[in-house]
């Protein structure tokens, strides 16, 4: 199993450009999450999807949109990138409700630089 | 909403010493407290977690303690090794055990350096 995969690994954008960050998991998990990580700020939740067909805002949703394409895939879209969105973005997934483990499994991250 | 404070932000120890990282949380309804380790260039990985009905949990050299009254929990690493060097994050969440999509609120992280 590959676990949680993210593409691309690194991206440079100009202010105003758009892009979609892709995330996929092969663990048959119900829930998926997008976080951003900034120096000295820890991980902050952008959006999450409790199950296929549902999405909810997290702590810092402004400037982002998400799509839960199917059970495996959860994408994050920046419609008009801003320098403040320069960050490392992590996707995570967690098992089905009612299971023993609540562990969130993280992908390797996408490093985004907005000029 | 929930707020998680983590201290210290950096910690340097000699190999073989113990390391302790402390976190406090604000929402008394929080009931799940995981700790994640993040190595350079990688995503965070769970190392240990504890639920609010347990006061302490151990896994080899790692232990976590929880004080619900004071709303704080701590990570203890004994006999530290150079490979323990990483950034450690605490987190808190609330909600029924079987609730899908329970969001985690993370502390800001502690950079642990173990020198040999």
Tab-separated table of N, CA and C in Angstrom, chain B:
chain	number	residue	atom	x	y	z
B	1	UNK	N	-13.357	28.223	20.395
B	1	UNK	CA	-12.885	26.930	19.939
B	1	UNK	C	-11.673	26.459	20.722
B	2	UNK	N	-11.229	25.262	20.396
B	2	UNK	CA	-10.088	24.661	21.089
B	2	UNK	C	-8.796	25.406	20.756
B	3	UNK	N	-7.925	25.513	21.769
B	3	UNK	CA	-6.601	26.088	21.594
B	3	UNK	C	-5.602	25.169	22.289
B	4	UNK	N	-4.524	24.842	21.613
B	4	UNK	CA	-3.516	23.948	22.184
B	4	UNK	C	-2.179	24.692	22.235
B	5	UNK	N	-1.627	24.813	23.442
B	5	UNK	CA	-0.339	25.457	23.645
B	5	UNK	C	0.721	24.385	23.906
B	6	UNK	N	1.884	24.527	23.288
B	6	UNK	CA	2.934	23.514	23.405
B	6	UNK	C	4.245	24.174	23.817
B	7	UNK	N	4.935	23.545	24.782
B	7	UNK	CA	6.222	24.067	25.270
B	7	UNK	C	7.170	22.904	25.580
B	8	UNK	N	8.489	23.086	25.383
B	8	UNK	CA	9.102	24.282	24.795
B	8	UNK	C	9.051	24.236	23.266
B	9	UNK	N	9.453	25.280	22.612
B	9	UNK	CA	9.478	25.269	21.159
B	9	UNK	C	10.738	24.564	20.647
B	10	UNK	N	11.818	24.611	21.421
B	10	UNK	CA	13.022	23.856	21.086
B	10	UNK	C	13.553	23.188	22.343
B	11	UNK	N	14.166	22.027	22.153
B	11	UNK	CA	14.687	21.254	23.277
B	11	UNK	C	15.930	20.512	22.821
B	12	UNK	N	17.028	20.725	23.514
B	12	UNK	CA	18.278	20.040	23.180
B	12	UNK	C	18.685	19.176	24.359
B	13	UNK	N	18.977	17.908	24.100
B	13	UNK	CA	19.382	16.973	25.152
B	13	UNK	C	20.560	16.153	24.665
B	14	UNK	N	21.261	15.563	25.627
B	14	UNK	CA	22.339	14.638	25.316
B	14	UNK	C	21.752	13.240	25.142
B	15	UNK	N	22.377	12.469	24.288
B	15	UNK	CA	21.944	11.091	24.080
B	15	UNK	C	21.893	10.363	25.425
B	16	UNK	N	20.786	9.662	25.644
B	16	UNK	CA	20.606	8.934	26.894
B	16	UNK	C	19.789	9.683	27.930
B	17	UNK	N	19.691	11.015	27.775
B	17	UNK	CA	18.864	11.803	28.692
B	17	UNK	C	17.390	11.605	28.369
B	18	UNK	N	16.553	12.120	29.268
B	18	UNK	CA	15.107	12.114	29.018
B	18	UNK	C	14.671	13.463	28.454
B	19	UNK	N	13.588	13.437	27.707
B	19	UNK	CA	13.017	14.672	27.159
B	19	UNK	C	11.532	14.711	27.498
B	20	UNK	N	11.063	15.903	27.878
B	20	UNK	CA	9.647	16.072	28.218
B	20	UNK	C	9.092	17.271	27.458
B	21	UNK	N	7.981	17.065	26.803
B	21	UNK	CA	7.288	18.133	26.077
B	21	UNK	C	5.877	18.237	26.654
B	22	UNK	N	5.448	19.478	26.907
B	22	UNK	CA	4.162	19.666	27.579
B	22	UNK	C	3.181	20.447	26.711
B	23	UNK	N	1.915	20.072	26.823
B	23	UNK	CA	0.852	20.767	26.101
B	23	UNK	C	-0.327	21.038	27.023
B	24	UNK	N	-0.965	22.164	26.806
B	24	UNK	CA	-2.203	22.462	27.513
B	24	UNK	C	-3.300	22.694	26.482
B	25	UNK	N	-4.529	22.377	26.852
B	25	UNK	CA	-5.654	22.580	25.956
B	25	UNK	C	-6.729	23.379	26.673
B	26	UNK	N	-7.598	23.984	25.904
B	26	UNK	CA	-8.563	24.907	26.513
B	26	UNK	C	-9.968	24.317	26.639
B	27	UNK	N	-10.328	23.405	25.752
B	27	UNK	CA	-11.701	22.897	25.718
B	27	UNK	C	-11.821	21.623	26.559
B	28	UNK	N	-12.539	21.705	27.653
B	28	UNK	CA	-12.664	20.559	28.550
B	28	UNK	C	-13.403	19.383	27.895
B	29	UNK	N	-14.057	19.616	26.757
B	29	UNK	CA	-14.743	18.518	26.047
B	29	UNK	C	-13.781	17.682	25.211
B	30	UNK	N	-12.554	18.138	25.021
B	30	UNK	CA	-11.584	17.357	24.245
B	30	UNK	C	-11.325	16.026	24.928
B	31	UNK	N	-11.253	14.973	24.131
B	31	UNK	CA	-11.134	13.641	24.722
B	31	UNK	C	-10.125	12.741	24.028
B	32	UNK	N	-9.415	13.268	23.056
B	32	UNK	CA	-8.431	12.451	22.340
B	32	UNK	C	-7.182	13.280	22.107
B	33	UNK	N	-5.998	12.742	22.489
B	33	UNK	CA	-4.768	13.526	22.495
B	33	UNK	C	-3.633	12.715	21.863
B	34	UNK	N	-3.409	12.920	20.577
B	34	UNK	CA	-2.310	12.215	19.915
B	34	UNK	C	-1.040	13.042	19.893
B	35	UNK	N	0.076	12.357	19.718
B	35	UNK	CA	1.369	13.000	19.514
B	35	UNK	C	1.924	12.520	18.177
B	36	UNK	N	2.430	13.484	17.394
B	36	UNK	CA	2.992	13.167	16.092
B	36	UNK	C	4.465	13.566	16.054
B	37	UNK	N	5.230	12.790	15.293
B	37	UNK	CA	6.649	13.074	15.064
B	37	UNK	C	6.820	13.392	13.588
B	38	UNK	N	7.512	14.489	13.294
B	38	UNK	CA	7.749	14.858	11.907
B	38	UNK	C	9.242	14.971	11.652
B	39	UNK	N	9.732	14.124	10.786
B	39	UNK	CA	11.129	14.181	10.375
B	39	UNK	C	11.254	15.130	9.187
B	40	UNK	N	12.460	15.611	8.968
B	40	UNK	CA	12.695	16.631	7.946
B	40	UNK	C	12.210	16.161	6.577
B	41	UNK	N	11.373	16.954	5.941
B	41	UNK	CA	10.908	16.659	4.593
B	41	UNK	C	9.812	15.623	4.505
B	42	UNK	N	9.266	15.224	5.652
B	42	UNK	CA	8.224	14.191	5.650
B	42	UNK	C	6.962	14.689	6.328
B	43	UNK	N	5.887	13.928	6.162
B	43	UNK	CA	4.655	14.246	6.854
B	43	UNK	C	4.690	13.751	8.292
B	44	UNK	N	3.855	14.314	9.154
B	44	UNK	CA	3.800	13.856	10.546
B	44	UNK	C	3.353	12.399	10.638
B	45	UNK	N	3.862	11.716	11.662
B	45	UNK	CA	3.508	10.312	11.877
B	45	UNK	C	3.145	10.118	13.343
B	46	UNK	N	2.025	9.452	13.589
B	46	UNK	CA	1.585	9.223	14.964
B	46	UNK	C	2.587	8.344	15.715
B	47	UNK	N	2.947	8.753	16.942
B	47	UNK	CA	3.834	7.926	17.756
B	47	UNK	C	3.125	7.367	18.984
B	48	UNK	N	2.163	8.077	19.509
B	48	UNK	CA	1.413	7.598	20.662
B	48	UNK	C	0.183	8.480	20.836
B	49	UNK	N	-0.870	7.924	21.406
B	49	UNK	CA	-2.061	8.723	21.675
B	49	UNK	C	-2.701	8.272	22.981
B	50	UNK	N	-3.577	9.112	23.517
B	50	UNK	CA	-4.229	8.795	24.782
B	50	UNK	C	-5.640	9.367	24.761
B	51	UNK	N	-6.559	8.641	25.372
B	51	UNK	CA	-7.929	9.124	25.478
B	51	UNK	C	-8.169	9.624	26.896
B	52	UNK	N	-9.246	10.385	27.065
B	52	UNK	CA	-9.454	11.091	28.319
B	52	UNK	C	-9.820	10.173	29.480
B	53	UNK	N	-10.119	8.912	29.211
B	53	UNK	CA	-10.455	7.995	30.299
B	53	UNK	C	-9.218	7.247	30.815
B	54	UNK	N	-8.039	7.662	30.335
B	54	UNK	CA	-6.781	7.025	30.732
B	54	UNK	C	-5.828	8.104	31.218
B	55	UNK	N	-5.069	7.825	32.288
B	55	UNK	CA	-4.164	8.827	32.825
B	55	UNK	C	-2.755	8.739	32.259
B	56	UNK	N	-2.360	7.535	31.827
B	56	UNK	CA	-1.000	7.355	31.329
B	56	UNK	C	-0.983	6.196	30.352
B	57	UNK	N	-0.095	6.306	29.378
B	57	UNK	CA	0.061	5.233	28.394
B	57	UNK	C	1.529	5.161	28.019
B	58	UNK	N	2.047	3.932	27.903
B	58	UNK	CA	3.475	3.750	27.610
B	58	UNK	C	3.668	2.861	26.402
B	59	UNK	N	4.702	3.164	25.625
B	59	UNK	CA	5.076	2.314	24.503
B	59	UNK	C	6.588	2.354	24.393
B	60	UNK	N	7.232	1.378	24.987
B	60	UNK	CA	8.694	1.273	25.013
B	60	UNK	C	9.286	2.526	25.661
B	61	UNK	N	10.046	3.325	24.906
B	61	UNK	CA	10.713	4.500	25.505
B	61	UNK	C	9.828	5.742	25.553
B	62	UNK	N	8.625	5.623	25.055
B	62	UNK	CA	7.730	6.782	24.959
B	62	UNK	C	6.544	6.605	25.893
B	63	UNK	N	6.177	7.679	26.581
B	63	UNK	CA	5.003	7.652	27.443
B	63	UNK	C	4.266	8.976	27.325
B	64	UNK	N	2.978	8.922	27.530
B	64	UNK	CA	2.175	10.149	27.563
B	64	UNK	C	1.348	10.141	28.835
B	65	UNK	N	1.274	11.287	29.506
B	65	UNK	CA	0.456	11.432	30.697
B	65	UNK	C	-0.590	12.501	30.451
B	66	UNK	N	-1.731	12.344	31.078
B	66	UNK	CA	-2.839	13.279	30.899
B	66	UNK	C	-3.385	13.684	32.251
B	67	UNK	N	-3.530	14.985	32.481
B	67	UNK	CA	-4.156	15.523	33.679
B	67	UNK	C	-5.384	16.307	33.228
B	68	UNK	N	-6.554	15.674	33.331
B	68	UNK	CA	-7.791	16.304	32.836
B	68	UNK	C	-8.179	17.524	33.653
B	69	UNK	N	-7.895	17.475	34.950
B	69	UNK	CA	-8.268	18.588	35.823
B	69	UNK	C	-7.524	19.845	35.420
B	70	UNK	N	-6.230	19.686	35.190
B	70	UNK	CA	-5.401	20.827	34.812
B	70	UNK	C	-5.428	21.077	33.312
B	71	UNK	N	-6.006	20.177	32.557
B	71	UNK	CA	-6.075	20.263	31.092
B	71	UNK	C	-4.692	20.360	30.482
B	72	UNK	N	-3.837	19.445	30.895
B	72	UNK	CA	-2.558	19.367	30.213
B	72	UNK	C	-2.116	17.923	30.053
B	73	UNK	N	-1.307	17.687	29.047
B	73	UNK	CA	-0.769	16.362	28.760
B	73	UNK	C	0.674	16.499	28.301
B	74	UNK	N	1.455	15.458	28.556
B	74	UNK	CA	2.893	15.542	28.321
B	74	UNK	C	3.406	14.298	27.613
B	75	UNK	N	4.452	14.511	26.824
B	75	UNK	CA	5.163	13.416	26.161
B	75	UNK	C	6.501	13.238	26.857
B	76	UNK	N	6.810	12.002	27.203
B	76	UNK	CA	8.069	11.689	27.873
B	76	UNK	C	8.833	10.695	27.002
B	77	UNK	N	10.062	11.047	26.657
B	77	UNK	CA	10.927	10.139	25.908
B	77	UNK	C	12.126	9.830	26.794
B	78	UNK	N	12.342	8.580	27.102
B	78	UNK	CA	13.487	8.189	27.928
B	78	UNK	C	14.598	7.633	27.037
B	79	UNK	N	15.816	7.653	27.575
B	79	UNK	CA	16.996	7.114	26.863
B	79	UNK	C	17.025	7.609	25.417
B	80	UNK	N	17.020	8.917	25.267
B	80	UNK	CA	16.942	9.488	23.922
B	80	UNK	C	18.116	9.050	23.054
B	81	UNK	N	17.810	8.956	21.747
B	81	UNK	CA	18.804	8.563	20.754
B	81	UNK	C	18.820	9.608	19.645
B	82	UNK	N	19.920	9.714	18.900
B	82	UNK	CA	19.978	10.720	17.831
B	82	UNK	C	18.804	10.615	16.851
B	83	UNK	N	18.301	9.418	16.620
B	83	UNK	CA	17.177	9.266	15.685
B	83	UNK	C	15.853	9.787	16.241
B	84	UNK	N	15.857	10.179	17.519
B	84	UNK	CA	14.664	10.832	18.080
B	84	UNK	C	14.596	12.303	17.674
B	85	UNK	N	15.672	12.829	17.105
B	85	UNK	CA	15.698	14.228	16.677
B	85	UNK	C	14.648	14.442	15.589
B	86	UNK	N	13.727	15.376	15.850
B	86	UNK	CA	12.609	15.632	14.932
B	86	UNK	C	11.774	16.758	15.533
B	87	UNK	N	10.702	17.109	14.840
B	87	UNK	CA	9.713	18.042	15.390
B	87	UNK	C	8.539	17.214	15.914
B	88	UNK	N	8.124	17.492	17.124
B	88	UNK	CA	7.021	16.767	17.758
B	88	UNK	C	5.831	17.706	17.924
B	89	UNK	N	4.660	17.207	17.562
B	89	UNK	CA	3.422	17.972	17.684
B	89	UNK	C	2.451	17.251	18.595
B	90	UNK	N	1.836	18.002	19.502
B	90	UNK	CA	0.704	17.461	20.234
B	90	UNK	C	-0.573	17.949	19.545
B	91	UNK	N	-1.680	17.302	19.824
B	91	UNK	CA	-2.958	17.681	19.237
B	91	UNK	C	-4.087	17.268	20.169
B	92	UNK	N	-5.240	17.859	19.942
B	92	UNK	CA	-6.420	17.529	20.734
B	92	UNK	C	-7.640	17.515	19.831
B	93	UNK	N	-8.597	16.657	20.167
B	93	UNK	CA	-9.857	16.662	19.440
B	93	UNK	C	-10.972	16.189	20.370
B	94	UNK	N	-12.195	16.392	19.936
B	94	UNK	CA	-13.337	15.983	20.749
B	94	UNK	C	-14.371	15.344	19.851
B	95	UNK	N	-15.321	14.698	20.462
B	95	UNK	CA	-16.371	14.075	19.683
B	95	UNK	C	-16.462	12.606	20.012
B	96	UNK	N	-17.576	12.009	19.695
B	96	UNK	CA	-17.742	10.577	19.958
B	96	UNK	C	-16.684	9.768	19.227
B	97	UNK	N	-16.319	8.661	19.817
B	97	UNK	CA	-15.268	7.821	19.260
B	97	UNK	C	-15.586	7.408	17.838
B	98	UNK	N	-16.866	7.224	17.542
B	98	UNK	CA	-17.209	6.730	16.220
B	98	UNK	C	-17.679	7.845	15.301
B	99	UNK	N	-17.310	9.056	15.613
B	99	UNK	CA	-17.715	10.174	14.757
B	99	UNK	C	-16.694	10.348	13.659
B	100	UNK	N	-17.164	10.359	12.450
B	100	UNK	CA	-16.258	10.507	11.323
B	100	UNK	C	-15.723	11.922	11.254
B	101	UNK	N	-14.495	12.018	10.809
B	101	UNK	CA	-13.942	13.331	10.504
B	101	UNK	C	-13.724	14.229	11.693
B	102	UNK	N	-13.340	13.673	12.835
B	102	UNK	CA	-13.057	14.519	13.985
B	102	UNK	C	-11.789	15.311	13.725
B	103	UNK	N	-11.898	16.627	13.753
B	103	UNK	CA	-10.760	17.468	13.423
B	103	UNK	C	-9.791	17.541	14.581
B	104	UNK	N	-8.503	17.575	14.269
B	104	UNK	CA	-7.443	17.738	15.256
B	104	UNK	C	-6.994	19.188	15.301
B	105	UNK	N	-6.772	19.716	16.503
B	105	UNK	CA	-6.155	21.020	16.688
B	105	UNK	C	-4.741	20.766	17.193
B	106	UNK	N	-3.751	21.269	16.467
B	106	UNK	CA	-2.360	20.981	16.765
B	106	UNK	C	-1.704	22.092	17.569
B	107	UNK	N	-0.741	21.712	18.410
B	107	UNK	CA	0.170	22.675	18.981
B	107	UNK	C	1.167	23.129	17.916
B	108	UNK	N	2.022	24.098	18.257
B	108	UNK	CA	2.917	24.678	17.269
B	108	UNK	C	4.197	23.896	17.085
B	109	UNK	N	4.415	22.865	17.865
B	109	UNK	CA	5.551	21.984	17.630
B	109	UNK	C	6.745	22.259	18.527
B	110	UNK	N	7.507	21.201	18.783
B	110	UNK	CA	8.757	21.284	19.542
B	110	UNK	C	9.846	20.620	18.713
B	111	UNK	N	10.926	21.356	18.453
B	111	UNK	CA	12.062	20.786	17.748
B	111	UNK	C	13.006	20.166	18.765
B	112	UNK	N	13.109	18.842	18.725
B	112	UNK	CA	13.979	18.112	19.649
B	112	UNK	C	15.285	17.763	18.947
B	113	UNK	N	16.383	18.119	19.580
B	113	UNK	CA	17.706	17.773	19.054
B	113	UNK	C	18.415	16.907	20.085
B	114	UNK	N	18.849	15.731	19.666
B	114	UNK	CA	19.564	14.807	20.539
B	114	UNK	C	20.988	14.699	20.030
B	115	UNK	N	21.927	15.127	20.845
B	115	UNK	CA	23.326	15.101	20.416
B	115	UNK	C	24.050	13.921	21.060
B	116	UNK	N	24.936	13.314	20.270
B	116	UNK	CA	25.656	12.122	20.751
B	116	UNK	C	27.009	12.487	21.318
